[in-house]
Short mmCIF file of C-alpha atoms in Angstrom, two decimals:
data_model
loop_
_atom_site.label_atom_id
_atom_site.label_comp_id
_atom_site.label_asym_id
_atom_site.label_seq_id
_atom_site.Cartn_x
_atom_site.Cartn_y
_atom_site.Cartn_z
CA MET I 470 -56.92 5.22 56.29
CA LYS I 471 -58.39 3.44 53.26
CA HIS I 472 -55.98 1.32 51.21
CA LEU I 473 -52.96 2.32 53.33
CA LYS I 474 -51.84 -1.32 53.44
CA ALA I 475 -51.26 -1.26 49.67
CA PHE I 476 -48.85 1.65 50.05
CA GLU I 477 -47.05 -0.09 52.91
CA ASP I 478 -46.73 -3.27 50.83
CA ALA I 479 -45.34 -1.31 47.88
CA LEU I 480 -42.68 0.29 50.07
CA GLU I 481 -41.82 -3.02 51.71
CA SER I 482 -41.30 -4.60 48.31
CA ILE I 483 -38.90 -1.83 47.30
CA ARG I 484 -37.00 -2.13 50.58
CA GLY I 485 -36.85 -5.90 50.21
CA GLU I 486 -35.15 -5.52 46.84
CA GLY I 487 -32.54 -3.20 48.36
CA ARG I 488 -33.53 -0.23 46.21
CA TYR I 489 -35.31 2.08 48.63
CA ARG I 490 -34.03 5.58 47.94
CA VAL I 491 -32.82 7.89 50.68
CA PHE I 492 -32.25 11.56 49.89
CA VAL I 493 -29.13 13.20 51.30
CA ASP I 494 -29.90 16.58 52.87
CA LEU I 495 -27.25 18.92 51.42
CA LYS I 496 -26.28 22.52 51.97
CA ARG I 497 -24.06 23.76 49.20
CA HIS I 498 -21.68 26.65 49.80
CA ARG I 499 -21.19 29.26 47.10
CA GLY I 500 -17.66 29.20 45.74
CA ARG I 501 -16.69 25.92 47.47
CA PHE I 502 -18.08 23.32 45.06
CA PRO I 503 -17.69 20.30 45.22
CA ARG I 504 -17.59 20.73 49.00
CA ALA I 505 -20.94 20.80 50.78
CA THR I 506 -22.45 20.18 54.20
CA ALA I 507 -24.69 17.17 54.81
CA ARG I 508 -27.09 16.83 57.72
CA PHE I 509 -26.78 13.58 59.66
CA PRO I 510 -28.72 12.39 62.74
CA ASP I 511 -25.78 13.44 64.93
CA GLY I 512 -25.27 16.83 63.27
CA GLU I 513 -23.74 18.40 60.15
CA ARG I 514 -20.49 17.35 58.50
CA GLU I 515 -18.58 18.51 55.45
CA ILE I 516 -18.60 16.16 52.48
CA THR I 517 -17.33 16.06 48.89
CA VAL I 518 -19.98 15.66 46.20
CA TRP I 519 -19.05 13.22 43.42
CA CYS I 520 -22.40 12.71 41.68
CA SER I 521 -23.71 16.16 40.79
CA ASN I 522 -25.22 16.77 37.35
CA ASP I 523 -24.00 20.36 37.65
CA TYR I 524 -21.14 19.03 35.57
CA LEU I 525 -19.16 22.26 35.20
CA GLY I 526 -20.15 23.93 38.46
CA MET I 527 -22.07 26.64 36.60
CA GLY I 528 -24.60 26.72 39.44
CA GLN I 529 -21.79 28.40 41.42
CA ASP I 530 -20.59 30.69 38.61
CA ASP I 531 -20.43 34.38 39.54
CA ASP I 532 -21.83 35.59 36.20
CA VAL I 533 -24.81 33.24 36.48
CA ILE I 534 -25.53 34.22 40.08
CA ASP I 535 -25.17 37.93 39.31
CA ALA I 536 -27.63 37.59 36.42
CA MET I 537 -30.13 35.91 38.72
CA HIS I 538 -29.71 38.60 41.37
CA HIS I 539 -30.35 41.28 38.76
CA ALA I 540 -33.43 39.45 37.52
CA VAL I 541 -35.02 39.05 40.95
CA ASP I 542 -34.29 42.69 41.78
CA SER I 543 -35.81 43.82 38.46
CA PHE I 544 -38.64 41.34 37.85
CA GLY I 545 -39.46 39.83 41.24
CA ALA I 546 -39.65 36.13 42.03
CA GLY I 547 -42.28 34.27 40.01
CA SER I 548 -43.36 34.32 36.38
CA GLY I 549 -46.97 35.17 37.14
CA GLY I 550 -48.68 32.55 35.01
CA THR I 551 -48.52 30.34 31.96
CA ARG I 552 -46.64 31.57 28.92
CA ASN I 553 -49.96 32.55 27.34
CA ILE I 554 -51.31 34.33 30.43
CA SER I 555 -48.75 36.92 31.55
CA GLY I 556 -45.92 34.38 32.02
CA THR I 557 -43.69 35.43 29.11
CA THR I 558 -40.88 37.81 30.07
CA ARG I 559 -37.96 39.30 28.20
CA TYR I 560 -35.74 36.59 29.71
CA HIS I 561 -37.89 33.81 28.25
CA VAL I 562 -37.82 35.36 24.79
CA ASP I 563 -34.09 36.09 24.84
CA LEU I 564 -33.21 32.64 26.19
CA GLU I 565 -35.24 30.90 23.45
CA ALA I 566 -33.45 33.00 20.82
CA GLU I 567 -30.07 32.12 22.36
CA LEU I 568 -30.87 28.39 22.43
CA ALA I 569 -32.07 28.44 18.82
CA ALA I 570 -28.81 30.12 17.79
CA LEU I 571 -26.75 27.66 19.85
CA HIS I 572 -28.21 24.72 17.92
CA GLY I 573 -28.33 26.43 14.54
CA LYS I 574 -32.15 26.37 14.43
CA THR I 575 -34.75 29.03 13.72
CA GLY I 576 -36.83 28.32 16.82
CA ALA I 577 -36.68 27.07 20.41
CA LEU I 578 -39.20 26.50 23.18
CA LEU I 579 -38.69 26.50 26.95
CA PHE I 580 -40.23 23.92 29.28
CA THR I 581 -40.07 23.63 33.05
CA SER I 582 -37.72 20.62 32.90
CA GLY I 583 -35.98 18.34 30.46
CA TYR I 584 -38.40 15.57 31.43
CA VAL I 585 -41.39 17.73 30.51
CA ALA I 586 -39.72 18.82 27.25
CA ASN I 587 -39.35 15.21 26.11
CA ASP I 588 -42.71 14.04 27.38
CA ALA I 589 -44.73 16.94 26.00
CA THR I 590 -42.99 17.16 22.65
CA LEU I 591 -43.02 13.48 21.77
CA ALA I 592 -46.64 13.10 22.92
CA THR I 593 -47.66 16.04 20.72
CA LEU I 594 -45.93 14.78 17.58
CA GLY I 595 -48.46 11.95 17.40
CA LYS I 596 -51.25 14.53 17.10
CA ILE I 597 -49.45 16.48 14.38
CA LEU I 598 -48.42 13.49 12.24
CA PRO I 599 -51.25 10.93 11.82
CA GLY I 600 -49.94 7.41 11.35
CA LEU I 601 -46.52 8.30 12.78
CA ILE I 602 -44.19 5.42 13.69
CA ILE I 603 -41.62 6.20 16.38
CA TYR I 604 -38.38 4.20 16.51
CA SER I 605 -36.87 4.42 19.99
CA ASP I 606 -33.48 3.28 21.28
CA ALA I 607 -33.87 0.62 23.96
CA LEU I 608 -31.96 2.72 26.52
CA ASN I 609 -33.81 6.00 25.98
CA HIS I 610 -34.64 8.02 29.08
CA ALA I 611 -37.91 7.45 30.96
CA SER I 612 -39.19 10.87 29.81
CA MET I 613 -38.85 9.84 26.16
CA ILE I 614 -40.50 6.50 26.82
CA GLU I 615 -43.43 8.19 28.54
CA GLY I 616 -43.83 10.78 25.78
CA ILE I 617 -43.79 8.08 23.12
CA ARG I 618 -46.36 6.06 25.07
CA ARG I 619 -48.64 9.07 25.41
CA SER I 620 -48.31 9.92 21.71
CA GLY I 621 -50.47 6.91 20.86
CA CYS I 622 -48.17 6.18 17.92
CA ASP I 623 -47.01 2.78 16.82
CA ARG I 624 -43.56 2.33 18.30
CA ARG I 625 -40.61 0.13 17.54
CA ILE I 626 -37.78 -0.43 20.03
CA PHE I 627 -34.38 -0.99 18.45
CA LYS I 628 -31.45 -2.56 20.28
CA HIS I 629 -29.22 0.01 21.92
CA ASN I 630 -27.07 1.82 19.34
CA ASP I 631 -27.78 -0.99 16.84
CA VAL I 632 -28.22 0.70 13.46
CA GLY I 633 -28.63 -2.66 11.72
CA HIS I 634 -31.60 -3.55 13.89
CA LEU I 635 -33.06 -0.08 13.33
CA ARG I 636 -32.74 -0.54 9.58
CA ALA I 637 -34.47 -3.92 9.71
CA LEU I 638 -37.40 -2.44 11.63
CA MET I 639 -37.75 0.48 9.22
CA GLU I 640 -37.56 -1.75 6.17
CA ASN I 641 -40.44 -3.80 7.54
CA ASP I 642 -42.81 -0.82 7.79
CA ASP I 643 -44.97 0.92 5.19
CA PRO I 644 -42.67 3.42 3.39
CA ALA I 645 -45.57 5.86 3.03
CA ARG I 646 -46.08 6.30 6.79
CA PRO I 647 -44.33 9.17 8.58
CA LYS I 648 -41.42 8.07 10.75
CA LEU I 649 -39.37 9.50 13.63
CA ILE I 650 -36.17 8.17 15.21
CA ALA I 651 -35.76 9.11 18.88
CA PHE I 652 -32.34 8.61 20.46
CA GLU I 653 -29.76 10.22 22.74
CA SER I 654 -26.25 11.52 22.21
CA VAL I 655 -24.77 10.66 25.63
CA TYR I 656 -26.42 7.82 27.54
CA SER I 657 -25.89 8.86 31.12
CA MET I 658 -25.76 5.52 32.90
CA ASP I 659 -23.26 3.70 30.64
CA GLY I 660 -21.55 6.84 29.34
CA ASP I 661 -21.59 5.75 25.70
CA ILE I 662 -22.52 7.82 22.65
CA GLY I 663 -25.24 7.29 20.06
CA PRO I 664 -24.19 6.76 16.40
CA ILE I 665 -25.56 10.11 15.26
CA GLU I 666 -24.17 10.14 11.71
CA GLU I 667 -25.31 6.58 10.93
CA ILE I 668 -28.80 7.23 12.30
CA CYS I 669 -29.04 10.45 10.27
CA ASP I 670 -28.04 8.47 7.17
CA LEU I 671 -30.92 6.07 7.82
CA ALA I 672 -33.28 8.99 8.44
CA ASP I 673 -32.35 10.46 5.07
CA GLU I 674 -32.89 7.11 3.37
CA PHE I 675 -36.30 6.52 4.96
CA ASP I 676 -37.41 10.17 5.07
CA ALA I 677 -37.63 10.09 8.87
CA ILE I 678 -37.53 12.91 11.41
CA THR I 679 -34.57 12.84 13.78
CA TYR I 680 -35.22 13.59 17.46
CA LEU I 681 -32.03 13.83 19.54
CA ASP I 682 -31.86 14.12 23.32
CA GLU I 683 -28.64 16.01 24.15
CA VAL I 684 -29.45 16.46 27.85
CA HIS I 685 -26.11 15.05 29.07
CA ALA I 686 -24.13 16.74 26.29
CA VAL I 687 -25.28 20.36 26.02
CA GLY I 688 -22.68 22.69 27.48
CA LEU I 689 -20.12 19.88 27.42
CA TYR I 690 -19.38 19.01 23.78
CA GLY I 691 -18.92 20.96 20.57
CA ARG I 692 -17.18 24.26 19.92
CA GLU I 693 -19.98 26.28 21.55
CA GLY I 694 -21.33 23.57 23.84
CA ALA I 695 -24.27 22.65 21.61
CA GLY I 696 -23.61 18.95 22.15
CA VAL I 697 -22.21 15.89 20.42
CA ALA I 698 -24.05 16.68 17.17
CA GLN I 699 -22.11 19.94 16.97
CA ARG I 700 -18.84 18.22 17.84
CA ASP I 701 -19.42 15.65 15.08
CA ASN I 702 -20.66 18.20 12.50
CA GLN I 703 -24.12 16.61 12.40
CA MET I 704 -26.15 19.42 13.96
CA HIS I 705 -27.75 20.45 10.66
CA ARG I 706 -29.10 16.90 10.21
CA ILE I 707 -31.04 16.85 13.49
CA ASP I 708 -34.64 17.98 13.09
CA ILE I 709 -35.53 18.35 16.78
CA VAL I 710 -32.94 18.61 19.54
CA GLU I 711 -33.93 18.46 23.20
CA GLY I 712 -31.79 19.73 26.05
CA THR I 713 -31.78 20.73 29.67
CA LEU I 714 -30.76 23.82 31.58
CA GLY I 715 -30.37 21.85 34.82
CA LYS I 716 -27.13 19.96 34.18
CA ALA I 717 -24.09 21.54 32.50
CA PHE I 718 -25.82 24.94 32.38
CA GLY I 719 -26.27 24.73 36.13
CA VAL I 720 -29.78 26.12 36.56
CA MET I 721 -33.18 24.51 35.84
CA GLY I 722 -35.52 23.93 32.91
CA GLY I 723 -35.67 22.15 29.57
CA TYR I 724 -36.12 23.03 25.92
CA ILE I 725 -36.37 21.93 22.33
CA ALA I 726 -34.82 23.61 19.30
CA ALA I 727 -36.02 23.03 15.74
CA ASP I 728 -37.42 24.76 12.68
CA SER I 729 -39.63 27.63 13.84
CA ILE I 730 -42.70 26.04 12.20
CA MET I 731 -42.20 22.83 14.15
CA VAL I 732 -41.64 24.79 17.36
CA ASP I 733 -44.75 26.90 16.79
CA ALA I 734 -46.92 23.83 16.23
CA ILE I 735 -45.66 22.19 19.43
CA ARG I 736 -46.06 25.48 21.31
CA SER I 737 -49.67 25.63 20.16
CA MET I 738 -50.59 22.01 20.91
CA ALA I 739 -48.44 20.58 23.75
CA SER I 740 -50.50 20.42 26.95
CA GLY I 741 -47.30 20.08 29.01
CA PHE I 742 -46.34 23.53 27.77
CA ILE I 743 -49.71 25.27 27.55
CA PHE I 744 -51.18 24.41 30.94
CA THR I 745 -48.25 24.96 33.31
CA THR I 746 -46.75 28.02 34.94
CA SER I 747 -43.78 29.18 32.92
CA THR I 748 -40.16 28.87 33.98
CA CYS I 749 -39.29 31.35 36.73
CA PRO I 750 -37.72 34.43 35.06
CA VAL I 751 -34.87 34.33 37.59
CA MET I 752 -34.02 30.82 36.35
CA ALA I 753 -34.30 31.93 32.74
CA ALA I 754 -31.93 34.83 33.41
CA GLY I 755 -29.36 32.55 35.01
CA ALA I 756 -29.64 30.02 32.19
CA LEU I 757 -29.23 32.78 29.59
CA ALA I 758 -26.01 33.95 31.25
CA SER I 759 -24.74 30.37 31.47
CA VAL I 760 -25.47 29.51 27.83
CA LYS I 761 -23.81 32.71 26.64
CA LYS I 762 -20.71 32.10 28.74
CA LEU I 763 -20.32 28.47 27.70
CA ARG I 764 -20.40 29.50 24.02
CA THR I 765 -17.17 31.50 24.52
CA ASP I 766 -13.50 30.64 25.01
CA ALA I 767 -14.18 30.39 28.75
CA GLY I 768 -16.61 27.58 28.02
CA ARG I 769 -14.17 25.82 25.74
CA ASN I 770 -11.50 25.91 28.45
CA LEU I 771 -13.94 24.51 31.02
CA ARG I 772 -14.93 21.69 28.66
CA ALA I 773 -11.30 20.73 28.05
CA THR I 774 -10.54 20.66 31.78
CA HIS I 775 -13.70 18.67 32.45
CA GLN I 776 -12.78 15.95 29.98
CA ALA I 777 -9.25 15.75 31.38
CA LYS I 778 -10.57 15.31 34.93
CA ALA I 779 -12.96 12.55 33.85
CA GLN I 780 -10.16 10.71 32.09
CA GLU I 781 -7.89 11.09 35.11
CA LEU I 782 -10.46 9.51 37.43
CA LYS I 783 -11.06 6.59 35.05
CA GLU I 784 -7.33 5.91 34.91
CA LYS I 785 -7.01 6.05 38.70
CA PHE I 786 -9.88 3.59 39.11
CA GLN I 787 -8.38 1.31 36.49
CA ALA I 788 -4.93 1.43 38.09
CA ALA I 789 -6.49 0.46 41.43
CA GLY I 790 -8.11 -2.60 39.86
CA LEU I 791 -11.64 -1.30 40.29
CA PRO I 792 -14.32 -2.32 37.72
CA VAL I 793 -14.69 1.07 36.03
CA MET I 794 -16.43 1.33 32.66
CA MET I 795 -13.89 3.07 30.40
CA THR I 796 -16.32 5.31 28.56
CA ASP I 797 -15.63 7.91 25.88
CA THR I 798 -17.49 10.57 27.84
CA HIS I 799 -17.44 12.45 31.14
CA ILE I 800 -19.54 9.74 32.83
CA VAL I 801 -17.51 7.43 35.12
CA PRO I 802 -19.56 4.37 36.19
CA LEU I 803 -18.16 1.90 38.72
CA MET I 804 -19.93 -1.44 38.46
CA VAL I 805 -21.10 -3.17 41.66
CA GLY I 806 -23.83 -5.51 40.39
CA ASP I 807 -25.81 -5.92 43.60
CA PRO I 808 -28.37 -3.45 44.99
CA GLU I 809 -27.70 -4.02 48.70
CA ARG I 810 -23.93 -3.86 48.36
CA CYS I 811 -24.22 -0.84 46.09
CA LYS I 812 -26.22 1.00 48.73
CA ALA I 813 -23.94 -0.20 51.52
CA LEU I 814 -20.92 1.06 49.60
CA SER I 815 -22.55 4.44 49.06
CA ASP I 816 -23.69 4.72 52.69
CA THR I 817 -20.29 3.81 54.13
CA LEU I 818 -18.47 6.23 51.88
CA LEU I 819 -20.81 8.99 53.02
CA PHE I 820 -20.99 8.29 56.75
CA ASP I 821 -17.39 7.19 57.34
CA PHE I 822 -15.41 9.06 54.69
CA GLY I 823 -17.47 12.15 53.81
CA ILE I 824 -17.74 11.09 50.16
CA TYR I 825 -21.15 11.42 48.53
CA VAL I 826 -21.99 9.31 45.48
CA GLN I 827 -25.54 8.08 45.04
CA PRO I 828 -26.20 4.38 44.30
CA ILE I 829 -27.81 3.77 40.91
CA ASN I 830 -30.26 0.89 41.16
CA TYR I 831 -33.25 -0.54 39.28
CA PRO I 832 -35.35 0.85 37.56
CA THR I 833 -32.75 3.45 36.50
CA VAL I 834 -30.50 0.58 35.38
CA PRO I 835 -31.34 -3.12 34.81
CA LYS I 836 -31.20 -5.44 37.81
CA GLY I 837 -27.74 -6.92 38.23
CA THR I 838 -26.00 -3.83 36.82
CA GLU I 839 -26.21 -1.62 39.92
CA ARG I 840 -23.40 0.90 40.05
CA LEU I 841 -21.95 4.07 41.46
CA ARG I 842 -21.88 6.86 38.89
CA PHE I 843 -19.16 9.49 39.33
CA THR I 844 -19.22 12.86 37.61
CA PRO I 845 -15.92 14.64 38.27
CA SER I 846 -16.00 18.37 37.59
CA PRO I 847 -13.25 20.80 36.56
CA VAL I 848 -12.69 21.62 40.24
CA HIS I 849 -12.26 18.08 41.58
CA THR I 850 -8.54 17.85 42.34
CA SER I 851 -6.11 14.97 41.95
CA GLU I 852 -5.83 14.82 45.74
CA MET I 853 -9.60 14.43 46.02
CA MET I 854 -9.43 11.59 43.51
CA ASP I 855 -6.65 9.82 45.41
CA ASP I 856 -8.67 10.10 48.63
CA LEU I 857 -11.73 8.76 46.80
CA VAL I 858 -9.89 5.74 45.41
CA ALA I 859 -8.34 4.88 48.79
CA SER I 860 -11.72 5.16 50.51
CA ILE I 861 -13.47 2.97 47.95
CA LEU I 862 -10.78 0.30 48.21
CA ALA I 863 -11.15 0.18 51.99
CA VAL I 864 -14.92 -0.28 51.81
CA TRP I 865 -14.73 -2.58 48.78
CA LYS I 866 -12.75 -5.13 50.76
CA GLN I 867 -15.11 -4.87 53.73
CA LEU I 868 -18.07 -5.72 51.52
CA GLY I 869 -16.32 -8.71 49.95
CA LEU I 870 -16.55 -7.29 46.44
CA ASP I 871 -14.20 -8.57 43.77
CA GLN I 872 -11.72 -6.30 42.03
CA VAL I 873 -10.85 -6.70 38.39
CA ALA I 874 -7.15 -6.97 39.08
#
């Protein structure tokens, strides 16, 4: 086949760097999360999942599943087309209204994923605002980076969470040009939080639009689960918020919420929205049930338990002398710092101990900062955590890794 050698060389390079990715074949069991069955060459075995982005287990929630059953029985399977061509159902409309209300906005727009929401929206803003300058945090997600690149706008990269550097960049630009600051609330690899209030202060000073990615925060923070901006009473200062339905809400899809005029303009111009089949109505129905539930007292109780479990795991890692990053969020990263050892640690935990945590290597994180990223849920028990710590310590010593204590 023509050019096949180039593909082989590309794969060999990735393998040589120790960052070739292997997907674990999982079969989840309703009602038993975080337990699952993994398929191995010698057969199936039960494992415990420690790296799911279904942070609260809402993908297993009875109300969510019942809503999806009702939707497929009533509407059928697919959406039937793009949103403009027969692909808008009652579930799409009601979910957008619910998401707008969640974030205190007058409009919201569904996309097929959080990646597409960021990419399509940021790319479109360059068409709407001629001369726009986009200021982007250095650790923004790949979807934001790609959207900013495709926007064609001038872009400035400010050091991660460094408001002083952001100010210096903004001061150096023409005050008459439109400006947008793109950043995240929870940065999912390090588990730290963006300085939302300080960035909003700068945006007010320089008349800039604020664009906040709350993908790893929606459902998890704030009184109703709207995110860190709600928790910190800054939600009204965010012009465009982007979120996902595929993490804490437990289903699939992405969205933005903003002023209805902004949303309508993006709806009318974003190719990533216009030219793709709309979100499956069954998914929209499940997401609607999940968002509604997480806005209630039941959601608040889940969020409190979730934070307590994350803190408990951090403390257990720390007590064992393991190099855990003591974050202020639900993300629990364990630093390894070497791609081959990181993968070996992950593989051994899976094959020998039935513990599944995916290695995080370059390009997701910079080279030399490879890690395991744990996401304990409300249903991970203390006994599971003790078993996890003991298993890691056994493998850690085998690999010759250093402990912090």
